Coordinates of C-alpha atoms and ligand atoms in Angstrom, one line a residue:
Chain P
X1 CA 22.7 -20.2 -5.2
X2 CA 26.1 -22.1 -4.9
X3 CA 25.1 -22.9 -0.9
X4 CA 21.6 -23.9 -2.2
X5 CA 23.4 -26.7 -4.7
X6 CA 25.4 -27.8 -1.8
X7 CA 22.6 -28.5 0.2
X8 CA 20.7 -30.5 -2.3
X9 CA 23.9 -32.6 -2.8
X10 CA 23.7 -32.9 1.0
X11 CA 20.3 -34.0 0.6
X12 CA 21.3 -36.3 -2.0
X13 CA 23.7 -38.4 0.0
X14 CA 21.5 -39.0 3.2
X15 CA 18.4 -40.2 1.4
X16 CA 20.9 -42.3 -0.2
X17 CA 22.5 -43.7 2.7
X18 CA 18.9 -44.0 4.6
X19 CA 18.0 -46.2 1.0
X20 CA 21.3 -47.8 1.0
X21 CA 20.5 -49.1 4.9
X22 CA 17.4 -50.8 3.9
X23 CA 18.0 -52.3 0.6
X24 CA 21.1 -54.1 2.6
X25 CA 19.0 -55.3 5.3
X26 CA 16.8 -56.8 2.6
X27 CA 19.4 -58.5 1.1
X28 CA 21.1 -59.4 4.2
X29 CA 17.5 -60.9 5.2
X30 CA 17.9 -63.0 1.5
X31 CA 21.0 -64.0 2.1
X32 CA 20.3 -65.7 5.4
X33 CA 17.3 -68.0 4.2
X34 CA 19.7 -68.7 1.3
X35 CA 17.4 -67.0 -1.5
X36 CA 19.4 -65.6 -4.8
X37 CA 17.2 -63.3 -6.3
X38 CA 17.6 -63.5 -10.3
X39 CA 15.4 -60.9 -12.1
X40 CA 16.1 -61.9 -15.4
X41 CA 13.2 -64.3 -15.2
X42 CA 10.5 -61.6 -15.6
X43 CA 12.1 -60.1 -18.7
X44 CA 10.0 -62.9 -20.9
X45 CA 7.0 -61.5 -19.4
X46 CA 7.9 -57.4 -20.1
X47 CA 5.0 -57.4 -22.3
X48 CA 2.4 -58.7 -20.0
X49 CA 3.8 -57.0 -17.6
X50 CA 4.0 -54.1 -19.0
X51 CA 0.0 -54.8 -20.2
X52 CA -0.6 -55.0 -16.6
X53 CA 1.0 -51.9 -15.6
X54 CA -1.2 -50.2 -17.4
X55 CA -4.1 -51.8 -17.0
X56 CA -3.4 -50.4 -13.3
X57 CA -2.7 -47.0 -13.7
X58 CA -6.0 -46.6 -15.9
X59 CA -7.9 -48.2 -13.3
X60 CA -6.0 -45.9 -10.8
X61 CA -6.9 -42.8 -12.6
X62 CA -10.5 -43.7 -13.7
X63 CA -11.8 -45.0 -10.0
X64 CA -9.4 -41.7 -9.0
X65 CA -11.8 -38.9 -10.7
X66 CA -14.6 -40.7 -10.4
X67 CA -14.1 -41.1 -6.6
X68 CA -13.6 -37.7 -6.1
X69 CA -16.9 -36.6 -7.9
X70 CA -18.8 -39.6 -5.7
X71 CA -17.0 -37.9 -2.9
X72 CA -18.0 -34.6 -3.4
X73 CA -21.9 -35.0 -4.1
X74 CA -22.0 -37.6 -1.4
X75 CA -20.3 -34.9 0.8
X76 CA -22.8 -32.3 0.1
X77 CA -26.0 -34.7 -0.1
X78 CA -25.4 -35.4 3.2
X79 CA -26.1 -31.7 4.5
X80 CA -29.2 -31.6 1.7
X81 CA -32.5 -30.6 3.4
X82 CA -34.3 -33.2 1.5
X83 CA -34.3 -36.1 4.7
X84 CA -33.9 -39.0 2.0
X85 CA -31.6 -37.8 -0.1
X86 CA -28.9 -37.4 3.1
X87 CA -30.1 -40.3 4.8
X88 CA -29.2 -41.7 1.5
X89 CA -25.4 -40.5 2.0
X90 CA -25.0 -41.1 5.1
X91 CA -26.1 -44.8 5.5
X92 CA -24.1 -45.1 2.3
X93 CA -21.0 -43.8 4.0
X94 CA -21.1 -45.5 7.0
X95 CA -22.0 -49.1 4.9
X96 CA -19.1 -48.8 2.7
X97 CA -16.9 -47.7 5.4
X98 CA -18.0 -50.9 7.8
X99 CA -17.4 -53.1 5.2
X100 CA -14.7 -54.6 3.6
X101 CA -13.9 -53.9 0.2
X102 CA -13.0 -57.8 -1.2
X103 CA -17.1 -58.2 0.3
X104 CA -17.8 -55.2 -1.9
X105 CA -16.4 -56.6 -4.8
X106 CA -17.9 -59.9 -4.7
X107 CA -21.7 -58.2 -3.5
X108 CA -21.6 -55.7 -6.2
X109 CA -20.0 -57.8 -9.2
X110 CA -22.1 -60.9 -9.0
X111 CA -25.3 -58.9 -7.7
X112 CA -25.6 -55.5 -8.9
X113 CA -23.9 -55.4 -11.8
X114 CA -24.9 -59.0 -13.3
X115 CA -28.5 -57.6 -12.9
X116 CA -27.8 -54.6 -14.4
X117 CA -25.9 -56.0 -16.8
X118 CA -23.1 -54.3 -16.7
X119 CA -21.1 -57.3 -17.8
X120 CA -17.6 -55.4 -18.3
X121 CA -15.6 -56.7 -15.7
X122 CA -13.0 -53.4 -16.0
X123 CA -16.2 -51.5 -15.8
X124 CA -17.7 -52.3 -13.3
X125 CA -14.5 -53.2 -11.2
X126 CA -13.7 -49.4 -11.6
X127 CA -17.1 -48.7 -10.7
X128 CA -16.9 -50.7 -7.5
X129 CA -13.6 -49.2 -6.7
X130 CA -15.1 -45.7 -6.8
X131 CA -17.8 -46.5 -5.1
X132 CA -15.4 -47.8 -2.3
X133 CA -13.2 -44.7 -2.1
X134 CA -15.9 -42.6 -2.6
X135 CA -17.3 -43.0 1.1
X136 CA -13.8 -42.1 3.0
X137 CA -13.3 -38.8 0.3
X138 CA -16.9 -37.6 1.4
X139 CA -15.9 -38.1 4.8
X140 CA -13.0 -36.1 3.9
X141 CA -14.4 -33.3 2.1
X142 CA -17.0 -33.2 4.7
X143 CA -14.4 -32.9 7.6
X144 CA -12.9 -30.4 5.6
X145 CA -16.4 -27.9 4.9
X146 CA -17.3 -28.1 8.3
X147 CA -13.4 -26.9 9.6
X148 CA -13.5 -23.7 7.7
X149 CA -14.7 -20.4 9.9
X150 CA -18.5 -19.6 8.2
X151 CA -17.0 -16.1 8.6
X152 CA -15.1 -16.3 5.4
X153 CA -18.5 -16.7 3.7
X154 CA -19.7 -14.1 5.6
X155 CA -16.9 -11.8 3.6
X156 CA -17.7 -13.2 0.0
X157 CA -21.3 -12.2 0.3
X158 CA -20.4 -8.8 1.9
X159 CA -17.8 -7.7 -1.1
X160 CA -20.8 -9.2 -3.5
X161 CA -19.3 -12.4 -4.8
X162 CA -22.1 -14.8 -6.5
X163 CA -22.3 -18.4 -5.3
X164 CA -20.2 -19.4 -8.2
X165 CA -17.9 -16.9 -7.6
X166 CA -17.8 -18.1 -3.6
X167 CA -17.6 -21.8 -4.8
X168 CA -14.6 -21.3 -7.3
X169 CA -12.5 -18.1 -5.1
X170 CA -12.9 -18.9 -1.5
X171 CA -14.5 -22.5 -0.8
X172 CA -12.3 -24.3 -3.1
X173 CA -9.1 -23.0 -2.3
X174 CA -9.9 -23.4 1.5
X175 CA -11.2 -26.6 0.9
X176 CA -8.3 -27.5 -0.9
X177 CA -5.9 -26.9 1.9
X178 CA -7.0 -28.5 4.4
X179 CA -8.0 -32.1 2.6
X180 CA -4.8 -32.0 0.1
X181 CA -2.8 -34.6 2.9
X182 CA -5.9 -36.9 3.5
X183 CA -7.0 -37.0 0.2
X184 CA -3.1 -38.0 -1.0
X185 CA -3.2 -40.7 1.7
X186 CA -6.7 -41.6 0.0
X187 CA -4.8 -41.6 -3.6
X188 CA -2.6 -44.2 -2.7
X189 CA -5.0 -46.1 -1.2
X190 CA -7.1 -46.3 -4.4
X191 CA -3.7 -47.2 -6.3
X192 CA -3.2 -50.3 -3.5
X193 CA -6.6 -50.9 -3.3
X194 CA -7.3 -51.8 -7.2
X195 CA -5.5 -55.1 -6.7
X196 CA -8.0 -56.9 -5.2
X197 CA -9.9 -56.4 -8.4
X198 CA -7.8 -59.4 -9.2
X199 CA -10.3 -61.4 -7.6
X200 CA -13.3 -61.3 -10.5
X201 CA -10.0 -61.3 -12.8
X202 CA -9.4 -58.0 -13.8
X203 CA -6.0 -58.4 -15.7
X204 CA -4.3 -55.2 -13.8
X205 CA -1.0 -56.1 -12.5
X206 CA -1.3 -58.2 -9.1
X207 CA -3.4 -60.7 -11.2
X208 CA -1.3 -60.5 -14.0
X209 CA 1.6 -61.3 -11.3
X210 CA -0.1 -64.3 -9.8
X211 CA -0.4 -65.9 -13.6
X212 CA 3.4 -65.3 -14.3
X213 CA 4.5 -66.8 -10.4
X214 CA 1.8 -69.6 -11.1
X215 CA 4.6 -70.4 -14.1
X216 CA 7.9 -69.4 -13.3
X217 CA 7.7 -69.9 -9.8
X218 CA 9.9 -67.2 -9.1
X219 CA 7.5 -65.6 -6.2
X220 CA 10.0 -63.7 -4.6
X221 CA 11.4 -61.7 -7.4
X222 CA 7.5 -61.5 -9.2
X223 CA 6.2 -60.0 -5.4
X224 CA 9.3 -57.7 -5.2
X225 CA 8.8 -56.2 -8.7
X226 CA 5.2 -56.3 -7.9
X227 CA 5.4 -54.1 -4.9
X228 CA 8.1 -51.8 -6.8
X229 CA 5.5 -51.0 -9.1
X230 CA 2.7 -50.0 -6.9
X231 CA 5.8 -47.7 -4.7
X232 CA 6.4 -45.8 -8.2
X233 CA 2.5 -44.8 -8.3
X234 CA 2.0 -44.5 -5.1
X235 CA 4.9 -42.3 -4.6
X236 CA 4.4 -40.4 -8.1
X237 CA 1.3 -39.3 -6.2
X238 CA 2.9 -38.5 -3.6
X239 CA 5.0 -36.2 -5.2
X240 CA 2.1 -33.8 -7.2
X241 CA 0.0 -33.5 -4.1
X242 CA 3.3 -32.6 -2.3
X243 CA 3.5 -29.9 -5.0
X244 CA -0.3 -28.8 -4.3
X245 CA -0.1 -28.5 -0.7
X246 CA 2.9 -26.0 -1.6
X247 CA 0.2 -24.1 -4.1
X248 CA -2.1 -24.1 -1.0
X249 CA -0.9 -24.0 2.0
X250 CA -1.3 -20.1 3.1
X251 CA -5.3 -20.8 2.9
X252 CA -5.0 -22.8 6.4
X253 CA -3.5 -21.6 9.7
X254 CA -5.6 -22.7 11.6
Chain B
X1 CA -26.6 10.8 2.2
X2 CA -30.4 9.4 3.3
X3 CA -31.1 6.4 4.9
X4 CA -34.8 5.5 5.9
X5 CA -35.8 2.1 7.7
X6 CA -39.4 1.5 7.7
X7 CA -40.3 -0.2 10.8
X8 CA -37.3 -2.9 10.3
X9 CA -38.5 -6.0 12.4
X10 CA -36.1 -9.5 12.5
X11 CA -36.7 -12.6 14.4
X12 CA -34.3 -15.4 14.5
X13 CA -37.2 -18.2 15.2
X14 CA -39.0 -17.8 18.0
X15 CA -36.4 -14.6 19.1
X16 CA -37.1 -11.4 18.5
X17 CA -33.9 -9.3 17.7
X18 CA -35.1 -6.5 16.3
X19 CA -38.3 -5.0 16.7
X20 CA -40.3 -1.9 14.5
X21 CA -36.6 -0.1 13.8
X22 CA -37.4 3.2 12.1
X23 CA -34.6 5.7 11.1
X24 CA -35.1 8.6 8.4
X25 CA -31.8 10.5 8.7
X26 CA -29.6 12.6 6.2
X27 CA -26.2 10.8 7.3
X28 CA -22.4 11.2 6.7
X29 CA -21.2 9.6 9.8
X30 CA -23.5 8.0 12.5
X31 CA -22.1 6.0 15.5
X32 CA -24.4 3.4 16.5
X33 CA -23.9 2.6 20.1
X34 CA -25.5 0.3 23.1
X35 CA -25.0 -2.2 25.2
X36 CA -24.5 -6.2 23.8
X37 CA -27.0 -8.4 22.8
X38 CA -29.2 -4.7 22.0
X39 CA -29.3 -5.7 18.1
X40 CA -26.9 -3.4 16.7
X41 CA -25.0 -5.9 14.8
X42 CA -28.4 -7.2 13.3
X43 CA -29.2 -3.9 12.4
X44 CA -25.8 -3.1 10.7
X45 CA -25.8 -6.7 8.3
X46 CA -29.7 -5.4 7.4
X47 CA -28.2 -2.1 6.1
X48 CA -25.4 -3.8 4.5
X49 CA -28.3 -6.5 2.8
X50 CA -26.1 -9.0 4.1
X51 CA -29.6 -10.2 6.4
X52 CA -32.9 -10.5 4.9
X53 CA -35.5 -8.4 8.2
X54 CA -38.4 -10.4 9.0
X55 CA -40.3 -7.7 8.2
X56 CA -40.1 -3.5 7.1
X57 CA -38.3 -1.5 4.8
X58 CA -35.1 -0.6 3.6
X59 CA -34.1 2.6 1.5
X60 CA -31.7 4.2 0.3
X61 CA -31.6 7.9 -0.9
X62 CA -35.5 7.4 -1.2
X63 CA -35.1 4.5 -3.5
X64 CA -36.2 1.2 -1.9
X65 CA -33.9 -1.9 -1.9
X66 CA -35.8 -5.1 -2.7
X67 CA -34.8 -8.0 -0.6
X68 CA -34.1 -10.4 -4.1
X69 CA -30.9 -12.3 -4.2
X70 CA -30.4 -10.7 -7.4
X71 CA -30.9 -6.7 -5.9
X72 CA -29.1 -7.4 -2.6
X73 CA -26.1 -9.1 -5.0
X74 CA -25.5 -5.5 -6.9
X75 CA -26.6 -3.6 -3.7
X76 CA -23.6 -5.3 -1.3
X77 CA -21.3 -4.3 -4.4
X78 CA -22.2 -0.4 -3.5
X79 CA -21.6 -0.6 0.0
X80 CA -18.2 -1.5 1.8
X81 CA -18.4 -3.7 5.1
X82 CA -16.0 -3.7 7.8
X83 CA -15.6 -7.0 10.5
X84 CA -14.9 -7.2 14.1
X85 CA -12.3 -9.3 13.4
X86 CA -11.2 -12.2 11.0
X87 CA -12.5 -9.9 8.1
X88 CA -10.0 -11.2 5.4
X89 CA -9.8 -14.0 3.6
X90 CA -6.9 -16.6 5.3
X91 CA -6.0 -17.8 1.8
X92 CA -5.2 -14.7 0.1
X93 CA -2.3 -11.8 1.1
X94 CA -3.2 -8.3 2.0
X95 CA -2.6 -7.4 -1.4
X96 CA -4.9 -9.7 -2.9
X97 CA -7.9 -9.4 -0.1
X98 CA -8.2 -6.2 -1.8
X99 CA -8.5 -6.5 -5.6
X100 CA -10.1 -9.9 -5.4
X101 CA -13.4 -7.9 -5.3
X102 CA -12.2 -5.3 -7.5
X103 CA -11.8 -7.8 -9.9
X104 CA -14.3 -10.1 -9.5
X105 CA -17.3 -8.1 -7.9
X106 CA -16.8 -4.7 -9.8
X107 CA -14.9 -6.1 -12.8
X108 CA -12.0 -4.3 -12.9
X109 CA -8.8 -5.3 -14.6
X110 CA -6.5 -7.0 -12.8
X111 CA -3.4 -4.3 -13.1
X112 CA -5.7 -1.3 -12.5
X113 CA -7.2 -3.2 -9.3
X114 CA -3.1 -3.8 -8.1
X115 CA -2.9 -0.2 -8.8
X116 CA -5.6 0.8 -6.7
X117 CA -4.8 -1.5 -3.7
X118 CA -0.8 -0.9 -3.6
X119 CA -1.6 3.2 -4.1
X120 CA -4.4 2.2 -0.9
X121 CA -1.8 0.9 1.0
X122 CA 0.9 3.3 0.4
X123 CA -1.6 6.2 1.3
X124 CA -2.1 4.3 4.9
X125 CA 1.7 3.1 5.8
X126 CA 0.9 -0.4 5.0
X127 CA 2.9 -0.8 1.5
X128 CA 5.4 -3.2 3.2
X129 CA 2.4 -5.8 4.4
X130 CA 0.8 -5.7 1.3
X131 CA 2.6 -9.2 0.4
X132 CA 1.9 -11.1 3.8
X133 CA -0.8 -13.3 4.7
X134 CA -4.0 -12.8 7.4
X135 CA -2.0 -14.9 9.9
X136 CA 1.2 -12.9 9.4
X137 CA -0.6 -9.5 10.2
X138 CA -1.2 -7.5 13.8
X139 CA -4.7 -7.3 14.9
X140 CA -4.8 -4.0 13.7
X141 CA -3.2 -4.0 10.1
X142 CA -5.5 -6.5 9.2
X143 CA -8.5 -4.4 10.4
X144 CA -6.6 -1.4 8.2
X145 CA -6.9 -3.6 5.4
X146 CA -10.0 -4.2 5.3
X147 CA -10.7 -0.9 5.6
X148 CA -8.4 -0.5 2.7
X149 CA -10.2 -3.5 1.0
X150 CA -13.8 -2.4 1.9
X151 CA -13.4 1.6 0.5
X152 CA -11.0 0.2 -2.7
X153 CA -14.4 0.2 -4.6
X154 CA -15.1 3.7 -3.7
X155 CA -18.3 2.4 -2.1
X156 CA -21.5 4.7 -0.9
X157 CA -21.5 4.0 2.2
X158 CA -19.0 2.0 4.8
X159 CA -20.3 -0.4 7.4
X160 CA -18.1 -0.7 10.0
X161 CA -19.0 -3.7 13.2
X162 CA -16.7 -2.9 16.2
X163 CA -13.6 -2.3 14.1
X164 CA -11.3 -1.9 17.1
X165 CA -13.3 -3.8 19.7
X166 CA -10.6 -6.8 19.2
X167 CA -7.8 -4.6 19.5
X168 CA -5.2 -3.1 22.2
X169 CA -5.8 0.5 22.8
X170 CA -3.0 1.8 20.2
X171 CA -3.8 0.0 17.6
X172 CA -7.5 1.2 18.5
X173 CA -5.9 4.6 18.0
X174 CA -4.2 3.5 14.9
X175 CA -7.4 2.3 12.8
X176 CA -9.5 5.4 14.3
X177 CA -6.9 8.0 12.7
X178 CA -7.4 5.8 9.6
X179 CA -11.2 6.0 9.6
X180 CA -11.2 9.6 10.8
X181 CA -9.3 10.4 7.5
X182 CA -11.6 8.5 5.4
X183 CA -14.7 10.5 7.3
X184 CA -12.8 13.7 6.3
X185 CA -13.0 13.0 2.7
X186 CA -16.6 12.8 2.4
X187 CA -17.2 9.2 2.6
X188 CA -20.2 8.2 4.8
X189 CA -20.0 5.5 7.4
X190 CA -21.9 4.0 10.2
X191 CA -19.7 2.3 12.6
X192 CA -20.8 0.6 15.7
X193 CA -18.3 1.2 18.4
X194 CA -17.9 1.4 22.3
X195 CA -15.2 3.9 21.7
X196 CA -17.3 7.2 23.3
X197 CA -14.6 9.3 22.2
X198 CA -14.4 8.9 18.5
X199 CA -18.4 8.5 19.0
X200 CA -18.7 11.9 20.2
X201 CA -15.7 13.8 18.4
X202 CA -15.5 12.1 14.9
X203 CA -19.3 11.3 14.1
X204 CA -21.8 13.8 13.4
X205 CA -24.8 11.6 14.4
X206 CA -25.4 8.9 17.0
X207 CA -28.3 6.5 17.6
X208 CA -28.6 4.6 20.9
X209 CA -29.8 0.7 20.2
X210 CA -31.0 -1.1 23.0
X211 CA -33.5 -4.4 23.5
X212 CA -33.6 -4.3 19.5
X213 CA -34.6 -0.3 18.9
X214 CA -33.8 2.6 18.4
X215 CA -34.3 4.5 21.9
X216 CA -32.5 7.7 21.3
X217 CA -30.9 9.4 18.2
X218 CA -29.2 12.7 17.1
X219 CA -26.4 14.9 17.0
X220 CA -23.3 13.5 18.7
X221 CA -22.7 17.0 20.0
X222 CA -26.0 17.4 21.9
X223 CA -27.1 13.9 22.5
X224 CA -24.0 13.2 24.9
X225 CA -24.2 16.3 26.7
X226 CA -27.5 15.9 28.0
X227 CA -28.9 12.5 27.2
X228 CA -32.8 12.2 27.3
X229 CA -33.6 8.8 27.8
X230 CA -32.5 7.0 31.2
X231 CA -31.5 4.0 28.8
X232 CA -28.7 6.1 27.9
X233 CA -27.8 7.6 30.7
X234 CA -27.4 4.3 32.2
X235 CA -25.7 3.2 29.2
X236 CA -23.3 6.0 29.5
X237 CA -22.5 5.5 32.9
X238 CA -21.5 2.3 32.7
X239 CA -19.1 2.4 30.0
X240 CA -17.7 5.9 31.3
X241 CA -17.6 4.2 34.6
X242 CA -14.1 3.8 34.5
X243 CA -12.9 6.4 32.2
X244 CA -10.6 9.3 33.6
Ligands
ADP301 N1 -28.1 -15.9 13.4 C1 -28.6 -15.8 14.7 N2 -29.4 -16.7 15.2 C2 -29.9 -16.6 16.4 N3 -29.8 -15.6 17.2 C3 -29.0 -14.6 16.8 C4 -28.3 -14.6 15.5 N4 -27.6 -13.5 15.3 C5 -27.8 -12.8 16.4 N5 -28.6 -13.4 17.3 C6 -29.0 -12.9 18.6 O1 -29.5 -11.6 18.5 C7 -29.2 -10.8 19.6 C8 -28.5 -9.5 19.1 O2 -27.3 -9.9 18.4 P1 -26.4 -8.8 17.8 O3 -27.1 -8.0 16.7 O4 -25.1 -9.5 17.4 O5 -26.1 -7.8 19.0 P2 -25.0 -6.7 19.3 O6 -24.2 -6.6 18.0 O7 -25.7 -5.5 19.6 O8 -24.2 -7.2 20.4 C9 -28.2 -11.6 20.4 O9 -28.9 -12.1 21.6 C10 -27.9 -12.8 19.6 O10 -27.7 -13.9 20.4
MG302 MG1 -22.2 -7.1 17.6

């Protein structure tokens, strides 16, 4: 217990040193061009900020879940016998993927959605966002169904399991596993990704940004604080998968 | 027990693995022996309605088993099924590879299904494993646990494919003693296996499979000693080739 404290305290001090080394080189790299970095500029703007913020993380979370379930049927549609249905997926897989997303967002919010009208720009940004993410986490998923041994299906029909039963016991745990690190790499992207919705003016945080630099022309501190931000989510993510790969690790030795 | 196949056929497209199987035999324990590629593992998932036959008829006790998702589904929960190799499942520990079906194919509760496993694995000497995973297990306690895993429902019958084909020759010897315990207490098993010995000395019955039938069946204790079919003899002296 006691040698268990003392290495967390050990811990402690060399991820603070490793921090301590780059924040000085930062401001070693400030100090040469001569820049004084004043936060106390941004406090007048806590609220839009802070509007911003959220804005962010609901758009994070939303194009997050719905990403996920795009994924996952575009994953499976792609093995469907039906030849439209995963020539459907798989042409739009490869699209999205060969495609940038800022062309995405233009195509889709002045074409498809105007049409539609679905004239909700947070709507249909999220939509657009999901859409995007949704290509690389079938890809994922996909890579990850065809890397487990068909023999463990083999064993959940022989001890009688229904395909529910299989779904929920053995393929999701499995599944699980061996995606958890790509799909957290994909997490963060969707969290870094969302600020180019600034672009048709979603109010999230990078546009938000861009209206407080534009008056108080303190880019430097606004860009900073910007990319802090985006580091908390992004790392916040980082830490639950970390703790989910630790819930599933024993399902892959492979 | 009885087991009749009715002119069992099964093609996998154009390939013909099995052809007009029959078999009506009162069985405890039946070794099902022949050369690779003869069938015999096609033969074994049919019994264990793991594989749908292109064709014939499966029964059990006189009482046919319809080939329905929904029959096959309660008839796989009757029977226990034993792998080559890789039999348990990579996420779960020993432990758990044997009351998951327990719990979730019989519907037992959760602490009498722990009871049942950790008494399972105490009876064979594997009570210290019981908390490790697949990849932390020898070739042959992982085979002993699914032996443990696959009798834990006190099933009708146990399917066994090559149990100790992956394995060095003692733990060969180690899983055998296991499964020649099991035979003992009256639970009836078909096990295909190149090991002659435990063939002729452990099972009462034999059927030779080769080219996807049946070509010679009977008692272990008279089929062996003079074999009536050339297949087998041939058979026989190839695997016995090098045996002292
Ligand atoms: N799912 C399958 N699809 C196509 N061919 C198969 C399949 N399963 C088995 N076979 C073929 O059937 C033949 C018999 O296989 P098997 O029953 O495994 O033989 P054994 O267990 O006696 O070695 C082999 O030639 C094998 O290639
Ligand atoms: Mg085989």
């Amino acid at each position: 217990m006691r040698k268990k404290y003392r290495h967390y305290i050990c811990r402690l001090v060399q991820v603070g040193a490793a921090v301590l080394i780059l924040l000085g080189f930062i401001l070693l790299s400030l100090h040469r061009i001569g820049y004084e970095m004043n936060f106390t500029t941004l406090w007048q703007f806590r609220h839009r900020l802070w509007q911003g913020f959220v804005m962010t993380l609901v758009i994070a979370v939303a194009s997050l879940c719905l990403s996920v379930l795009i994924g996952a049927i575009a994953a499976f549609a792609q093995k469907a016998k039906v030849a439209v249905v995963s020539d459907l997926a798989r042409i739009y897989v490869q699209v999205i993927r060969g495609t940038p997303l800022l062309v995405q967002i233009y195509f889709f919010f002045y074409i498809i959605a105007t049409s539609w009208g679905i004239d909700n720009r947070y709507l249909a940004g999220i939509l657009i966002l999901s859409l995007f993410e949704g290509a690389y986490i079938a890809e994922i998923i996909r890579g990850g169904l065809e890397s487990i041994d068909s023999q463990q299906f083999e064993i959940a029909k022989a001890i009688g399991l229904t395909s529910a039963q299989t779904t929920r016991l053995v393929t999701f745990p499995l599944l699980m596993a061996r995606i958890l690190p790509a799909l957290a790499g994909q997490f963060a992207s969707i969290i870094k990704d969302s600020s180019l919705l600034s672009v048709i003016a979603v109010i999230e945080i990078t546009q938000t940004t861009q209206e407080i630099s534009a008056q108080n022309f303190a880019f430097f501190e606004n860009y900073f604080f910007l990319g802090l931000q985006y580091f908390v989510l992004t790392f916040t993510v980082s830490l639950i998968t970390r703790r989910l790969e630790r819930k599933y690790k024993h399902a892959d030795h492979t | 027990m009885r087991i009749t196949l009715k002119q069992i056929s099964k093609s996998f497209g154009e390939r013909t693995v099995l052809s007009d199987v029959s078999l009506d035999e009162e069985i405890t324990s039946l070794a099902v022996i022949g050369p690779s590629g003869a069938g015999k593992s096609t033969l074994l998932r049919i019994i264990g309605g793991l594989l749908v036959p292109s064709a014939g008829e499966l029964l059990i006790d006189g009482k046919k088993i319809n080939f329905t998702e929904k029959e096959l589904l309660a008839y796989r929960r009757t029977i226990g099924f034993v792998f080559q190799s890789k039999g348990l499942f990579e996420h779960l520990t020993a432990l758990e590879n044997i009351t998951l079906p327990l719990i979730h194919a019989l519907g037992m509760a959760e602490a009498d299904a722990a009871r049942v496993a950790s008494r399972l694995l105490t009876r064979f000497g594997l009570e210290a494993e019981g908390h490790k995973y697949p990849f932390q297990l020898s070739g042959g306690q992982q085979q002993r646990i699914q032996i443990c895993r696959a009798v834990a429902g006190n099933p009708r019958l146990l399917l066994l494919d090559e149990p100790t084909s992956a394995l060095d020759p003692e733990l060969t010897a180690e899983v055998l003693d296991m499964l020649g315990e099991l035979q003992k207490t009256g639970l009836n098993t078909i096990i295909v296996t190149h090991e002659m010995g435990f063939a002729k000395k452990a099972c009462e019955k034999v059927i030779i499979v080769s080219g996807g039938t049946i070509v010679e069946s009977g008692k272990s204790s008279e089929l062996f000693a003079a074999p009536k079919t050339e297949q087998l003899q041939a058979f026989l002296d190839k695997v016995l080739e090098w045996h002292v």
